[in-house]
Coordinates of C-alpha atoms in Angstrom, one line a residue:
Chain V
M1 CA -52.2 179.6 -36.8
K2 CA -54.2 181.1 -34.0
R3 CA -53.5 184.8 -33.5
P4 CA -52.1 185.6 -30.1
R5 CA -54.6 187.1 -27.6
K6 CA -54.7 190.9 -27.1
E7 CA -54.8 192.6 -23.7
K8 CA -58.6 193.0 -23.7
E9 CA -59.1 189.4 -24.8
W10 CA -56.8 188.3 -21.9
L11 CA -59.0 190.4 -19.5
D12 CA -62.1 188.6 -20.8
H13 CA -60.4 185.3 -20.5
I14 CA -59.2 186.0 -17.0
R15 CA -62.7 187.2 -15.9
K16 CA -64.1 183.9 -17.1
T17 CA -61.3 181.8 -15.6
F18 CA -61.8 183.3 -12.1
S19 CA -65.3 183.4 -11.0
A20 CA -67.0 186.8 -10.4
P21 CA -65.5 188.7 -7.5
P22 CA -67.7 189.7 -4.5
A23 CA -65.8 192.9 -4.3
P24 CA -68.0 195.9 -5.2
R25 CA -65.7 196.8 -8.1
G26 CA -63.8 194.2 -9.9
I27 CA -61.5 193.5 -12.8
G28 CA -61.4 196.1 -15.5
D29 CA -61.7 199.5 -13.9
D30 CA -58.8 201.6 -12.7
C31 CA -59.0 200.2 -9.2
A32 CA -60.7 197.5 -7.2
V33 CA -62.8 198.7 -4.3
L34 CA -62.7 196.7 -1.1
E35 CA -65.2 197.0 1.7
K36 CA -64.2 195.9 5.1
E37 CA -63.1 197.6 8.2
K38 CA -59.6 195.9 8.3
W39 CA -57.5 194.1 5.8
C40 CA -54.4 192.0 5.9
V41 CA -52.4 192.6 2.8
T42 CA -49.4 190.8 1.4
T43 CA -47.5 190.6 -1.8
D44 CA -45.2 187.9 -3.2
T45 CA -43.6 187.4 -6.5
L46 CA -42.3 184.4 -8.5
V47 CA -39.5 185.3 -11.0
E48 CA -38.5 182.9 -13.7
G49 CA -34.8 182.0 -13.4
I50 CA -34.8 182.9 -9.7
D51 CA -37.7 181.1 -8.1
F52 CA -38.5 178.5 -10.8
E53 CA -37.5 177.4 -14.3
R54 CA -40.2 177.1 -16.9
G55 CA -39.3 173.5 -17.8
W56 CA -39.5 172.2 -14.2
A57 CA -43.3 171.6 -14.2
P58 CA -46.5 172.3 -16.2
P59 CA -47.6 176.0 -16.1
E60 CA -50.5 175.0 -13.8
A61 CA -48.0 174.2 -11.1
V62 CA -46.4 177.6 -11.3
G63 CA -49.8 179.3 -11.2
W64 CA -50.8 177.3 -8.1
K65 CA -47.6 178.1 -6.3
A66 CA -47.7 181.8 -7.1
L67 CA -51.0 182.1 -5.3
A68 CA -50.1 179.6 -2.5
V69 CA -47.1 181.6 -1.3
N70 CA -49.3 184.6 -0.8
L71 CA -52.0 182.7 1.0
S72 CA -49.3 181.3 3.3
D73 CA -48.4 184.8 4.3
L74 CA -52.0 185.5 5.2
A75 CA -52.3 182.3 7.2
A76 CA -49.2 183.3 9.2
M77 CA -51.2 186.4 10.4
G78 CA -54.3 184.3 11.1
A79 CA -56.2 186.0 8.3
R80 CA -58.8 184.3 6.2
P81 CA -57.9 184.8 2.5
A82 CA -60.5 186.8 0.5
H83 CA -59.2 188.6 -2.7
F84 CA -56.1 189.0 -4.8
L85 CA -54.6 191.1 -7.5
L86 CA -52.6 189.4 -10.2
T87 CA -49.7 191.0 -12.2
L88 CA -48.3 189.0 -15.0
A89 CA -45.3 190.1 -17.2
I90 CA -45.3 187.6 -20.0
P91 CA -42.4 187.0 -22.4
P92 CA -43.1 186.6 -26.1
D93 CA -42.2 182.8 -26.2
F94 CA -44.6 182.0 -23.3
K95 CA -47.5 181.1 -25.5
D96 CA -51.2 181.8 -24.8
E97 CA -52.0 178.1 -24.1
K98 CA -49.3 178.2 -21.4
V99 CA -50.7 181.4 -19.9
E100 CA -54.1 179.8 -19.9
K101 CA -52.7 176.7 -18.1
L102 CA -51.0 178.9 -15.5
L103 CA -54.2 180.8 -14.9
S104 CA -56.2 177.6 -14.6
G105 CA -53.8 176.3 -11.9
M106 CA -54.1 179.5 -10.0
A107 CA -57.9 179.5 -10.4
A108 CA -58.1 176.0 -9.1
L109 CA -56.4 177.0 -5.9
A110 CA -58.4 180.3 -5.7
S111 CA -61.6 178.3 -5.9
K112 CA -60.5 175.7 -3.3
E113 CA -59.5 178.5 -0.9
K114 CA -62.5 180.7 -1.9
V115 CA -60.4 183.7 -2.9
S116 CA -61.5 186.0 -5.7
L117 CA -59.4 187.9 -8.2
V118 CA -60.3 191.5 -8.1
G119 CA -57.8 193.1 -10.5
G120 CA -54.2 193.3 -11.6
D121 CA -51.9 194.3 -14.4
L122 CA -50.9 192.5 -17.6
S123 CA -47.6 193.4 -19.2
R124 CA -45.2 192.1 -21.7
S125 CA -41.7 191.0 -20.4
P126 CA -38.6 190.9 -22.6
D127 CA -37.7 187.3 -21.7
K128 CA -38.6 186.1 -18.3
L129 CA -42.0 185.3 -16.7
Y130 CA -42.9 187.3 -13.6
I131 CA -45.9 186.6 -11.5
S132 CA -46.7 189.0 -8.8
I133 CA -49.7 188.7 -6.5
T134 CA -51.1 191.0 -3.8
A135 CA -53.5 189.1 -1.5
F136 CA -56.1 190.4 0.9
G137 CA -57.4 188.6 3.9
F138 CA -59.9 189.3 6.7
P139 CA -57.7 189.6 9.8
P140 CA -58.7 188.0 13.1
E141 CA -59.3 190.3 16.0
R142 CA -55.7 189.9 17.0
P143 CA -53.5 189.2 14.0
L144 CA -50.6 186.8 14.7
M145 CA -47.5 188.9 14.9
R146 CA -43.8 188.3 15.1
G147 CA -41.8 189.4 18.1
K148 CA -44.4 188.4 20.7
A149 CA -42.9 185.1 22.0
R150 CA -42.3 184.7 25.8
P151 CA -39.7 182.6 27.6
G152 CA -40.8 179.0 28.2
E153 CA -43.4 178.8 25.4
P154 CA -43.1 175.8 23.2
V155 CA -42.1 176.3 19.5
Y156 CA -44.1 174.4 16.9
V157 CA -44.1 173.7 13.1
S158 CA -47.1 172.6 11.2
G159 CA -45.5 169.9 9.1
P160 CA -42.3 168.0 8.2
L161 CA -39.5 170.1 6.7
G162 CA -37.1 169.7 3.9
C163 CA -39.2 168.5 1.0
P164 CA -38.9 171.7 -1.1
A165 CA -35.1 171.7 -0.7
A166 CA -35.0 168.1 -1.9
A167 CA -37.3 168.9 -4.8
L168 CA -35.3 172.0 -5.8
S169 CA -32.1 170.1 -5.8
A170 CA -33.7 167.3 -7.8
M171 CA -35.0 169.7 -10.4
K172 CA -31.7 171.5 -10.6
N173 CA -30.3 168.0 -11.5
G174 CA -32.8 167.5 -14.2
A175 CA -35.8 166.0 -12.5
R176 CA -39.1 167.1 -14.0
L177 CA -42.7 167.1 -12.9
P178 CA -44.6 165.6 -15.8
S179 CA -48.1 166.6 -14.8
F180 CA -49.9 168.7 -12.2
P181 CA -53.4 167.3 -11.7
L182 CA -55.9 170.0 -10.6
D183 CA -58.4 167.3 -9.6
S184 CA -57.5 166.5 -6.0
R185 CA -58.5 162.9 -6.5
V186 CA -55.7 162.2 -8.9
P187 CA -52.5 161.3 -7.1
P188 CA -49.3 163.3 -8.1
E189 CA -46.8 161.5 -10.3
N190 CA -43.9 162.7 -8.1
V191 CA -44.9 163.5 -4.5
I192 CA -41.7 165.4 -3.8
L193 CA -41.7 167.6 -6.9
D194 CA -45.4 168.1 -6.6
R195 CA -45.0 169.3 -3.0
F196 CA -42.7 172.1 -4.2
F197 CA -45.4 173.7 -6.3
R198 CA -48.4 172.6 -4.1
P199 CA -47.6 173.6 -0.5
P200 CA -50.2 172.3 2.0
S201 CA -52.8 175.0 2.8
Q202 CA -52.2 176.7 6.2
S203 CA -55.3 178.9 6.1
G204 CA -57.5 177.0 8.4
L205 CA -54.8 176.4 10.9
G206 CA -53.7 180.1 10.9
E207 CA -57.3 181.2 11.6
K208 CA -57.6 178.7 14.5
L209 CA -54.2 179.7 16.1
A210 CA -55.3 183.3 16.0
G211 CA -59.0 183.0 16.7
H212 CA -58.6 180.8 19.8
R213 CA -55.6 182.9 20.8
I214 CA -53.4 179.8 20.9
A215 CA -50.3 181.1 19.3
S216 CA -48.4 184.0 20.8
S217 CA -46.5 184.6 17.5
A218 CA -46.3 183.1 14.1
I219 CA -44.5 183.2 10.7
D220 CA -44.5 181.1 7.6
I221 CA -41.2 179.4 6.7
S222 CA -40.3 180.8 3.4
D223 CA -36.5 181.2 3.8
G224 CA -35.6 178.3 6.1
L225 CA -36.5 177.3 9.7
L226 CA -33.4 178.9 11.2
L227 CA -33.7 182.2 9.4
D228 CA -37.4 182.5 9.9
L229 CA -37.2 181.5 13.6
S230 CA -34.7 184.3 14.1
R231 CA -37.1 186.6 12.4
L232 CA -40.0 185.3 14.5
L233 CA -38.1 186.0 17.7
E234 CA -36.7 189.4 16.6
G235 CA -38.1 192.1 18.9
S236 CA -39.1 189.7 21.6
G237 CA -35.7 189.7 23.3
C238 CA -35.9 185.9 23.4
G239 CA -34.1 183.1 21.8
A240 CA -34.9 179.4 21.3
V241 CA -33.6 176.0 22.1
L242 CA -34.5 173.4 19.4
N243 CA -34.4 169.6 19.9
A244 CA -32.7 167.9 17.0
E245 CA -34.7 164.7 17.4
E246 CA -38.0 166.5 17.4
I247 CA -37.6 168.5 14.1
P248 CA -39.9 166.6 11.7
R249 CA -38.0 165.7 8.5
A250 CA -39.8 165.1 5.2
E251 CA -39.0 162.1 3.0
G252 CA -36.4 162.9 0.4
A253 CA -35.8 161.6 -3.1
G254 CA -34.8 158.1 -2.0
G255 CA -37.6 157.6 0.4
A256 CA -35.3 158.3 3.4
P257 CA -35.8 161.4 5.5
V258 CA -33.8 164.5 4.4
S259 CA -30.9 165.4 6.5
L260 CA -31.3 167.6 9.6
G261 CA -29.3 170.4 7.9
E262 CA -31.6 170.3 4.8
A263 CA -34.7 170.4 7.0
M264 CA -33.4 173.4 8.9
K265 CA -32.3 175.4 5.8
S266 CA -35.1 174.4 3.4
G267 CA -37.0 177.5 2.2
E268 CA -40.3 177.8 0.4
E269 CA -41.9 175.5 2.9
Q270 CA -45.0 177.5 3.4
I271 CA -45.3 175.7 6.8
L272 CA -46.2 177.7 9.9
L273 CA -43.7 178.2 12.6
F274 CA -45.2 179.5 15.8
T275 CA -44.9 179.8 19.6
V276 CA -47.8 178.7 21.8
R277 CA -49.1 180.4 24.9
K278 CA -48.3 178.2 27.9
S279 CA -52.0 177.9 28.9
C280 CA -52.9 176.6 25.4
E281 CA -50.7 173.6 24.9
K282 CA -53.5 171.2 25.6
T283 CA -55.7 172.9 23.0
I284 CA -53.1 172.2 20.3
S285 CA -53.9 168.5 20.2
R286 CA -57.6 169.2 19.6
L287 CA -57.0 171.2 16.4
G288 CA -57.3 168.3 14.1
T289 CA -54.0 169.0 12.4
R290 CA -50.7 167.2 13.1
L291 CA -48.4 169.7 14.7
F292 CA -44.8 169.2 15.9
R293 CA -43.2 170.7 19.0
I294 CA -39.6 171.3 18.1
G295 CA -38.3 173.3 21.1
F296 CA -38.8 176.1 23.5
V297 CA -38.4 179.8 23.7
S298 CA -35.4 180.8 25.9
P299 CA -35.1 184.0 27.9
K300 CA -31.8 184.8 26.2
A301 CA -31.6 185.9 22.5
G302 CA -29.9 183.4 20.2
L303 CA -30.6 179.9 18.8
W304 CA -29.4 176.6 20.3
M305 CA -29.7 173.0 19.3
Q306 CA -30.1 170.2 21.8
R307 CA -28.9 166.8 20.6
G308 CA -28.2 163.7 22.7
G309 CA -27.9 165.8 25.9
R310 CA -25.6 168.3 24.4
V311 CA -26.5 171.9 23.6
S312 CA -24.7 173.9 20.9
A313 CA -25.2 177.4 19.5
L314 CA -26.7 177.7 16.0
R315 CA -26.0 180.4 13.4
A316 CA -29.2 181.6 11.9
G317 CA -28.9 180.7 8.2
G318 CA -31.3 180.3 5.3
F319 CA -32.1 181.9 2.1
D320 CA -31.4 185.6 1.6
H321 CA -32.4 186.9 -1.8
F322 CA -29.4 189.2 -1.7
G323 CA -27.0 187.0 0.1
R324 CA -24.0 185.4 -1.6
Chain Z
M1 CA -15.2 197.5 -2.2
K2 CA -18.5 197.8 -0.4
R3 CA -20.3 194.5 0.2
P4 CA -23.7 194.4 -1.5
R5 CA -26.7 194.8 0.8
K6 CA -28.5 191.8 2.0
E7 CA -32.3 191.5 2.1
K8 CA -32.7 192.6 5.7
E9 CA -30.4 195.5 5.2
W10 CA -32.5 196.5 2.3
L11 CA -35.6 196.3 4.5
D12 CA -34.0 198.6 7.1
H13 CA -32.9 201.0 4.3
I14 CA -36.4 201.0 2.9
R15 CA -37.9 201.7 6.3
K16 CA -35.7 204.7 6.7
T17 CA -36.2 205.9 3.1
F18 CA -40.0 205.9 3.4
S19 CA -41.2 207.5 6.6
A20 CA -43.1 205.4 9.2
P21 CA -46.4 204.2 7.9
P22 CA -49.6 205.2 9.7
A23 CA -50.9 201.7 9.0
P24 CA -51.4 199.6 12.2
R25 CA -48.9 197.0 10.9
G26 CA -46.2 198.0 8.6
I27 CA -43.2 196.8 6.7
G28 CA -41.5 193.6 7.9
D29 CA -44.3 191.3 9.0
D30 CA -46.1 188.8 6.8
C31 CA -48.8 191.3 5.9
A32 CA -49.7 194.9 6.3
V33 CA -53.0 195.5 8.1
L34 CA -55.1 198.3 6.7
E35 CA -58.0 199.8 8.7
K36 CA -60.7 201.6 6.8
E37 CA -64.2 200.8 5.7
K38 CA -63.5 201.0 2.0
W39 CA -60.4 200.9 -0.1
C40 CA -59.6 201.6 -3.7
V41 CA -56.8 199.3 -4.8
T42 CA -54.7 199.3 -8.0
T43 CA -51.5 197.7 -9.2
D44 CA -49.2 198.7 -12.0
T45 CA -45.8 197.5 -13.1
L46 CA -42.8 198.9 -14.9
V47 CA -40.7 196.4 -16.8
E48 CA -37.3 197.2 -18.0
G49 CA -37.0 196.6 -21.8
I50 CA -40.8 197.1 -22.1
D51 CA -41.7 200.3 -20.3
F52 CA -38.3 201.9 -20.0
E53 CA -34.6 201.3 -20.6
R54 CA -32.2 201.7 -17.8
G55 CA -30.0 204.2 -19.6
W56 CA -32.8 206.7 -20.5
A57 CA -32.8 208.5 -17.2
P58 CA -31.4 208.5 -13.6
P59 CA -32.9 205.7 -11.4
E60 CA -34.7 208.4 -9.4
A61 CA -36.9 209.1 -12.5
V62 CA -37.9 205.4 -12.8
G63 CA -38.8 205.2 -9.1
W64 CA -40.9 208.4 -9.4
K65 CA -42.7 207.1 -12.4
A66 CA -43.4 203.6 -11.0
L67 CA -45.4 205.2 -8.2
A68 CA -46.9 208.0 -10.3
V69 CA -48.6 205.6 -12.7
N70 CA -50.3 203.9 -9.7
L71 CA -51.4 207.2 -8.2
S72 CA -52.9 208.2 -11.5
D73 CA -55.2 205.1 -11.4
L74 CA -56.3 206.1 -7.9
A75 CA -57.0 209.6 -9.1
A76 CA -59.1 208.2 -12.0
M77 CA -61.4 206.8 -9.4
G78 CA -61.5 210.0 -7.3
A79 CA -59.6 208.2 -4.5
R80 CA -57.1 210.0 -2.2
P81 CA -53.9 208.0 -2.2
A82 CA -52.9 206.5 1.1
H83 CA -50.5 203.5 1.1
F84 CA -48.6 201.3 -1.2
L85 CA -46.8 198.0 -1.4
L86 CA -43.6 197.8 -3.4
T87 CA -42.2 194.8 -5.2
L88 CA -38.7 195.1 -6.7
A89 CA -37.0 192.3 -8.7
I90 CA -33.4 193.5 -9.0
P91 CA -30.9 192.2 -11.5
P92 CA -27.3 191.6 -10.3
D93 CA -25.9 194.5 -12.3
F94 CA -28.3 197.0 -10.9
K95 CA -26.0 198.1 -8.1
D96 CA -27.1 199.2 -4.6
E97 CA -26.5 202.9 -5.2
K98 CA -28.9 202.7 -8.1
V99 CA -31.5 200.9 -6.0
E100 CA -31.1 203.6 -3.4
K101 CA -31.6 206.3 -6.0
L102 CA -34.6 204.6 -7.4
L103 CA -36.1 204.4 -3.9
S104 CA -35.3 208.1 -3.2
G105 CA -37.1 209.2 -6.3
M106 CA -40.1 207.1 -5.3
A107 CA -39.9 208.4 -1.7
A108 CA -39.9 212.0 -2.9
L109 CA -43.2 211.5 -4.7
A110 CA -44.6 209.4 -1.8
S111 CA -43.8 212.3 0.6
K112 CA -45.2 214.9 -1.8
E113 CA -48.5 212.9 -2.2
K114 CA -48.5 211.8 1.4
V115 CA -48.6 208.1 0.7
S116 CA -46.8 205.6 2.9
L117 CA -45.1 202.4 2.0
V118 CA -46.7 199.6 4.1
G119 CA -45.0 196.5 2.7
G120 CA -43.8 194.6 -0.4
D121 CA -41.5 192.0 -1.7
L122 CA -37.8 192.1 -2.6
S123 CA -36.4 189.6 -5.1
R124 CA -33.5 189.0 -7.4
S125 CA -34.1 189.1 -11.1
P126 CA -31.9 187.3 -13.7
D127 CA -31.4 190.4 -15.9
K128 CA -34.2 192.9 -16.0
L129 CA -35.5 195.4 -13.4
Y130 CA -39.1 194.9 -12.5
I131 CA -41.0 197.4 -10.3
S132 CA -44.5 196.5 -9.3
I133 CA -46.6 198.6 -7.0
T134 CA -50.0 198.1 -5.4
A135 CA -51.5 201.3 -4.2
F136 CA -54.4 201.9 -1.8
G137 CA -56.6 205.0 -1.7
F138 CA -59.5 206.3 0.3
P139 CA -62.4 206.2 -2.1
P140 CA -64.9 209.0 -2.4
E141 CA -68.5 208.3 -1.5
R142 CA -69.1 207.5 -5.2
P143 CA -66.0 206.4 -7.0
L144 CA -65.6 207.6 -10.6
M145 CA -66.4 204.7 -12.8
R146 CA -66.2 203.9 -16.5
G147 CA -69.3 203.2 -18.5
K148 CA -71.5 205.9 -16.9
A149 CA -71.4 208.6 -19.5
R150 CA -74.7 210.0 -20.9
P151 CA -75.4 211.5 -24.3
G152 CA -74.8 215.2 -24.6
E153 CA -72.3 215.3 -21.8
P154 CA -69.0 217.1 -22.6
V155 CA -65.7 215.1 -22.7
Y156 CA -62.7 216.7 -21.0
V157 CA -59.0 216.0 -20.6
S158 CA -56.9 217.5 -17.8
G159 CA -53.9 218.5 -19.8
P160 CA -52.2 218.7 -23.2
L161 CA -51.5 215.3 -24.8
G162 CA -48.6 213.8 -26.8
C163 CA -45.5 214.8 -24.7
P164 CA -44.8 211.2 -23.5
A165 CA -45.0 209.9 -27.1
A166 CA -42.5 212.6 -28.2
A167 CA -40.2 211.8 -25.3
L168 CA -40.4 208.1 -25.9
S169 CA -39.5 208.5 -29.6
A170 CA -36.7 210.9 -28.7
M171 CA -35.3 208.4 -26.1
K172 CA -35.5 205.6 -28.6
N173 CA -33.4 207.8 -30.9
G174 CA -30.8 208.3 -28.3
A175 CA -31.9 211.3 -26.3
R176 CA -31.1 211.0 -22.6
L177 CA -32.3 212.7 -19.4
P178 CA -29.1 213.8 -17.6
S179 CA -30.7 214.5 -14.2
F180 CA -33.9 214.2 -12.4
P181 CA -34.1 216.9 -9.6
L182 CA -36.2 215.9 -6.7
D183 CA -36.2 219.4 -5.4
S184 CA -39.2 221.0 -7.1
R185 CA -37.5 224.4 -7.3
V186 CA -34.8 223.0 -9.7
P187 CA -36.0 223.2 -13.3
P188 CA -35.7 220.1 -15.4
E189 CA -32.8 219.9 -17.9
N190 CA -35.2 218.6 -20.6
V191 CA -38.8 219.4 -20.1
I192 CA -40.1 216.8 -22.6
L193 CA -38.1 213.8 -21.3
D194 CA -38.7 214.9 -17.7
R195 CA -42.5 214.9 -18.3
F196 CA -42.3 211.2 -19.4
F197 CA -41.0 210.2 -15.9
R198 CA -42.8 212.9 -13.9
P199 CA -46.5 213.0 -15.0
P200 CA -48.4 215.8 -13.4
S201 CA -50.3 214.7 -10.3
Q202 CA -54.0 214.2 -10.9
S203 CA -54.9 213.3 -7.3
G204 CA -56.4 216.6 -6.2
L205 CA -58.4 216.9 -9.4
G206 CA -59.8 213.4 -9.2
E207 CA -60.9 213.9 -5.7
K208 CA -62.7 217.1 -6.7
L209 CA -64.4 215.6 -9.8
A210 CA -65.7 212.8 -7.6
G211 CA -66.4 214.7 -4.4
H212 CA -68.4 217.4 -6.0
R213 CA -70.0 214.9 -8.3
I214 CA -68.9 216.8 -11.4
A215 CA -67.7 213.9 -13.5
S216 CA -70.1 211.2 -14.6
S217 CA -67.2 208.9 -15.6
A218 CA -63.4 209.0 -15.7
I219 CA -60.3 207.1 -16.7
D220 CA -56.6 207.9 -16.8
I221 CA -55.0 208.0 -20.2
S222 CA -52.4 205.3 -20.1
D223 CA -52.7 203.7 -23.5
G224 CA -53.7 206.6 -25.7
L225 CA -56.7 209.0 -25.9
L226 CA -58.7 206.9 -28.4
L227 CA -58.2 203.5 -26.8
D228 CA -58.9 204.9 -23.3
L229 CA -61.9 206.9 -24.6
S230 CA -63.4 203.7 -26.0
R231 CA -62.8 202.0 -22.7
L232 CA -64.4 204.9 -20.8
L233 CA -67.5 204.6 -22.9
E234 CA -67.7 200.8 -23.0
G235 CA -70.8 199.7 -21.2
S236 CA -72.5 203.1 -21.5
G237 CA -73.9 202.4 -24.9
C238 CA -72.7 205.8 -26.0
G239 CA -70.0 207.1 -28.3
A240 CA -68.2 210.4 -28.7
V241 CA -67.6 213.1 -31.2
L242 CA -64.3 214.8 -30.7
N243 CA -63.3 218.2 -32.1
A244 CA -59.9 218.1 -33.7
E245 CA -59.2 221.8 -33.0
E246 CA -60.0 221.4 -29.3
I247 CA -57.6 218.5 -28.5
P248 CA -54.8 220.1 -26.6
R249 CA -51.4 219.2 -28.0
A250 CA -48.2 219.4 -26.0
E251 CA -45.0 220.9 -27.3
G252 CA -42.8 218.4 -29.0
A253 CA -39.0 218.2 -29.4
G254 CA -38.7 221.2 -31.7
G255 CA -40.9 223.4 -29.7
A256 CA -43.8 223.0 -32.1
P257 CA -47.0 221.1 -31.0
V258 CA -47.0 217.4 -31.6
S259 CA -49.2 216.1 -34.4
L260 CA -52.9 215.4 -33.8
G261 CA -52.2 211.7 -34.5
E262 CA -49.4 211.7 -31.8
A263 CA -51.7 213.5 -29.3
M264 CA -54.4 210.9 -29.8
K265 CA -52.3 207.8 -29.7
S266 CA -49.8 208.9 -27.0
G267 CA -49.8 206.5 -24.0
E268 CA -48.5 206.9 -20.5
E269 CA -50.1 210.3 -20.3
Q270 CA -51.4 209.9 -16.8
I271 CA -53.9 212.6 -17.7
L272 CA -57.5 212.3 -16.7
L273 CA -60.2 211.8 -19.4
F274 CA -63.7 212.3 -18.1
T275 CA -67.3 213.2 -18.9
V276 CA -69.0 216.0 -17.1
R277 CA -72.6 216.0 -15.8
K278 CA -74.5 218.6 -17.8
S279 CA -75.5 220.5 -14.7
C280 CA -71.8 220.8 -13.6
E281 CA -70.1 222.4 -16.6
K282 CA -70.0 225.8 -14.9
T283 CA -68.3 224.3 -11.8
I284 CA -65.5 223.1 -14.0
S285 CA -64.1 226.6 -14.5
R286 CA -63.9 227.1 -10.7
L287 CA -61.7 224.0 -10.0
G288 CA -58.4 226.0 -10.3
T289 CA -57.0 223.6 -12.9
R290 CA -56.8 224.2 -16.6
L291 CA -59.1 221.6 -18.2
F292 CA -59.9 221.1 -21.9
R293 CA -63.2 220.2 -23.4
I294 CA -62.5 218.1 -26.4
G295 CA -65.9 216.9 -27.5
F296 CA -69.3 215.4 -26.6
V297 CA -70.8 212.1 -25.7
S298 CA -73.0 210.9 -28.6
P299 CA -76.0 208.6 -28.2
K300 CA -74.6 206.1 -30.7
A301 CA -71.6 203.9 -29.9
G302 CA -68.5 204.7 -31.9
L303 CA -65.9 207.5 -32.1
W304 CA -66.0 210.4 -34.6
M305 CA -63.8 213.3 -35.3
Q306 CA -65.1 216.8 -36.3
R307 CA -62.6 218.8 -38.3
G308 CA -63.3 221.9 -40.3
G309 CA -67.0 221.2 -40.5
R310 CA -66.6 217.5 -41.6
V311 CA -67.2 214.5 -39.3
S312 CA -65.4 211.2 -39.9
A313 CA -65.4 207.9 -38.0
L314 CA -62.3 207.0 -36.0
R315 CA -60.9 203.7 -35.2
A316 CA -60.0 203.3 -31.6
G317 CA -56.3 202.7 -31.6
G318 CA -53.6 203.0 -28.9
F319 CA -51.2 200.8 -27.0
D320 CA -52.1 197.2 -26.4
H321 CA -49.5 195.3 -24.5
F322 CA -50.3 192.2 -26.5
G323 CA -51.0 193.9 -29.9
R324 CA -48.6 193.6 -32.7

């Protein structure tokens, strides 16, 4: 039987898995050294038993997603992803081959998005797998912030919503993703489950929205449209009126669109939600990405839904890690 | 009964606990934005059941230590600590009051060392507490690196060794730290156990060793003198000869010094281990910190111990997270 890898062997393996970092100091010293005038920095963690279960999908999928959720936060600021630190706390029964697969999934996304691993921390865990990433991006001249929307501005999302919620509920009911092809030419075996672990990259879009000063504010939907919309508007003094018919709904398990409720509460979307400066609405169509106008910023704080000519107040709901 | 805090309430609480960050963008947006030409960045995690047990000490002690181990990595590069990101994965039975205490311990050290919290991630955990920190420091002109020692240079440590090992073994045998005073004027109830959670700050020393170009290489002892010494020398092509009589040993549980073996293998010291440029040995005595010369860099790779006129080869040993 192969002896399990030691810490130093893991470091060597990780150095090989992720190509050499352009940072002046990389993996293996006490700190990484980053050289740049400004940095966007974010951190996000996947916890086994909370954010995923080990059996849901191959380890490559978990590795991909752990990095993707961080890149999505950078995109929501309009930052171009550059580097990341990786912390893994590995339980004894998560064998080396699985760690390698997890790393290879992460490395595939890192290579696709041109981000380099510059350091991290390896630890044992008593029983659950923890993957914590801190990601660094080059910010645009004016990072996309929350709280900057103005009345009358249209509200957009960058893709259909609800697929992750459908996938999550399918996996909780026993559905499993049999494979997670890292070669982009291989189609996924289950589009809905695959989407959960492989959110569409928002990096290019975020950069454009910030660089061309198109968006007045932005956030990535990680805890549900309604909750994240209320976060986006917080501090602006504004609210929003959504149009039920315009909220794009993803295909669910049976091929039919998910329900409106699911689309509005689905978390882990890693889809951008943003408000657009009034003078820029025409530019939106020239960005080369399909974007969906779902409503307008209103001068009064609160959320409303327009449906068949009737307007009703919404309660901001979504995923709260500490909610009931 | 008080309702448990929700995520947003925790964010508000955390904002209040840690004073306002000087970073241009702080807690609560997708990313923090850091402005500086160069950054030293490090990340270190404490995992319950691996690095500590919940019952060993008050939560304040765990919060203090989680930040301290990161600051120690910055000190080992000669960097001045500036900001940090905090990731907490909190199990359901770790109640809000305990989280608050943990944060207050961390905030006390943050305030003492003038570092500001600029972001992070809050998550639930199924059963174990995970505390992961990414810390940012202003690097000196020439960061202290590993692998730069030269033959003939003296090897130093910045304090007596072995106390954390003694504390760890005492706690494993049932010893408990009853309190963890955040007011520095209150003496600890148990010096040895307290030392485990409150390693002495190395920040000022690290900055001086780098700023005055005194040290040729440095590392912080986190996995034991021998293992970290071999890491410090790796890449330099050199080895070291240690003098058994000169290795400073901390007082153990009975008041007597710990054994030499314990001193050499004790991890989690957060003590600096460094080599000194030959021209700078005199400067060392003027730094205002008691430092201990424990041996010399040898031209041949390997570690040796000098004891009563005899020299014997050492095997680099220490704590490997993935060792048996």
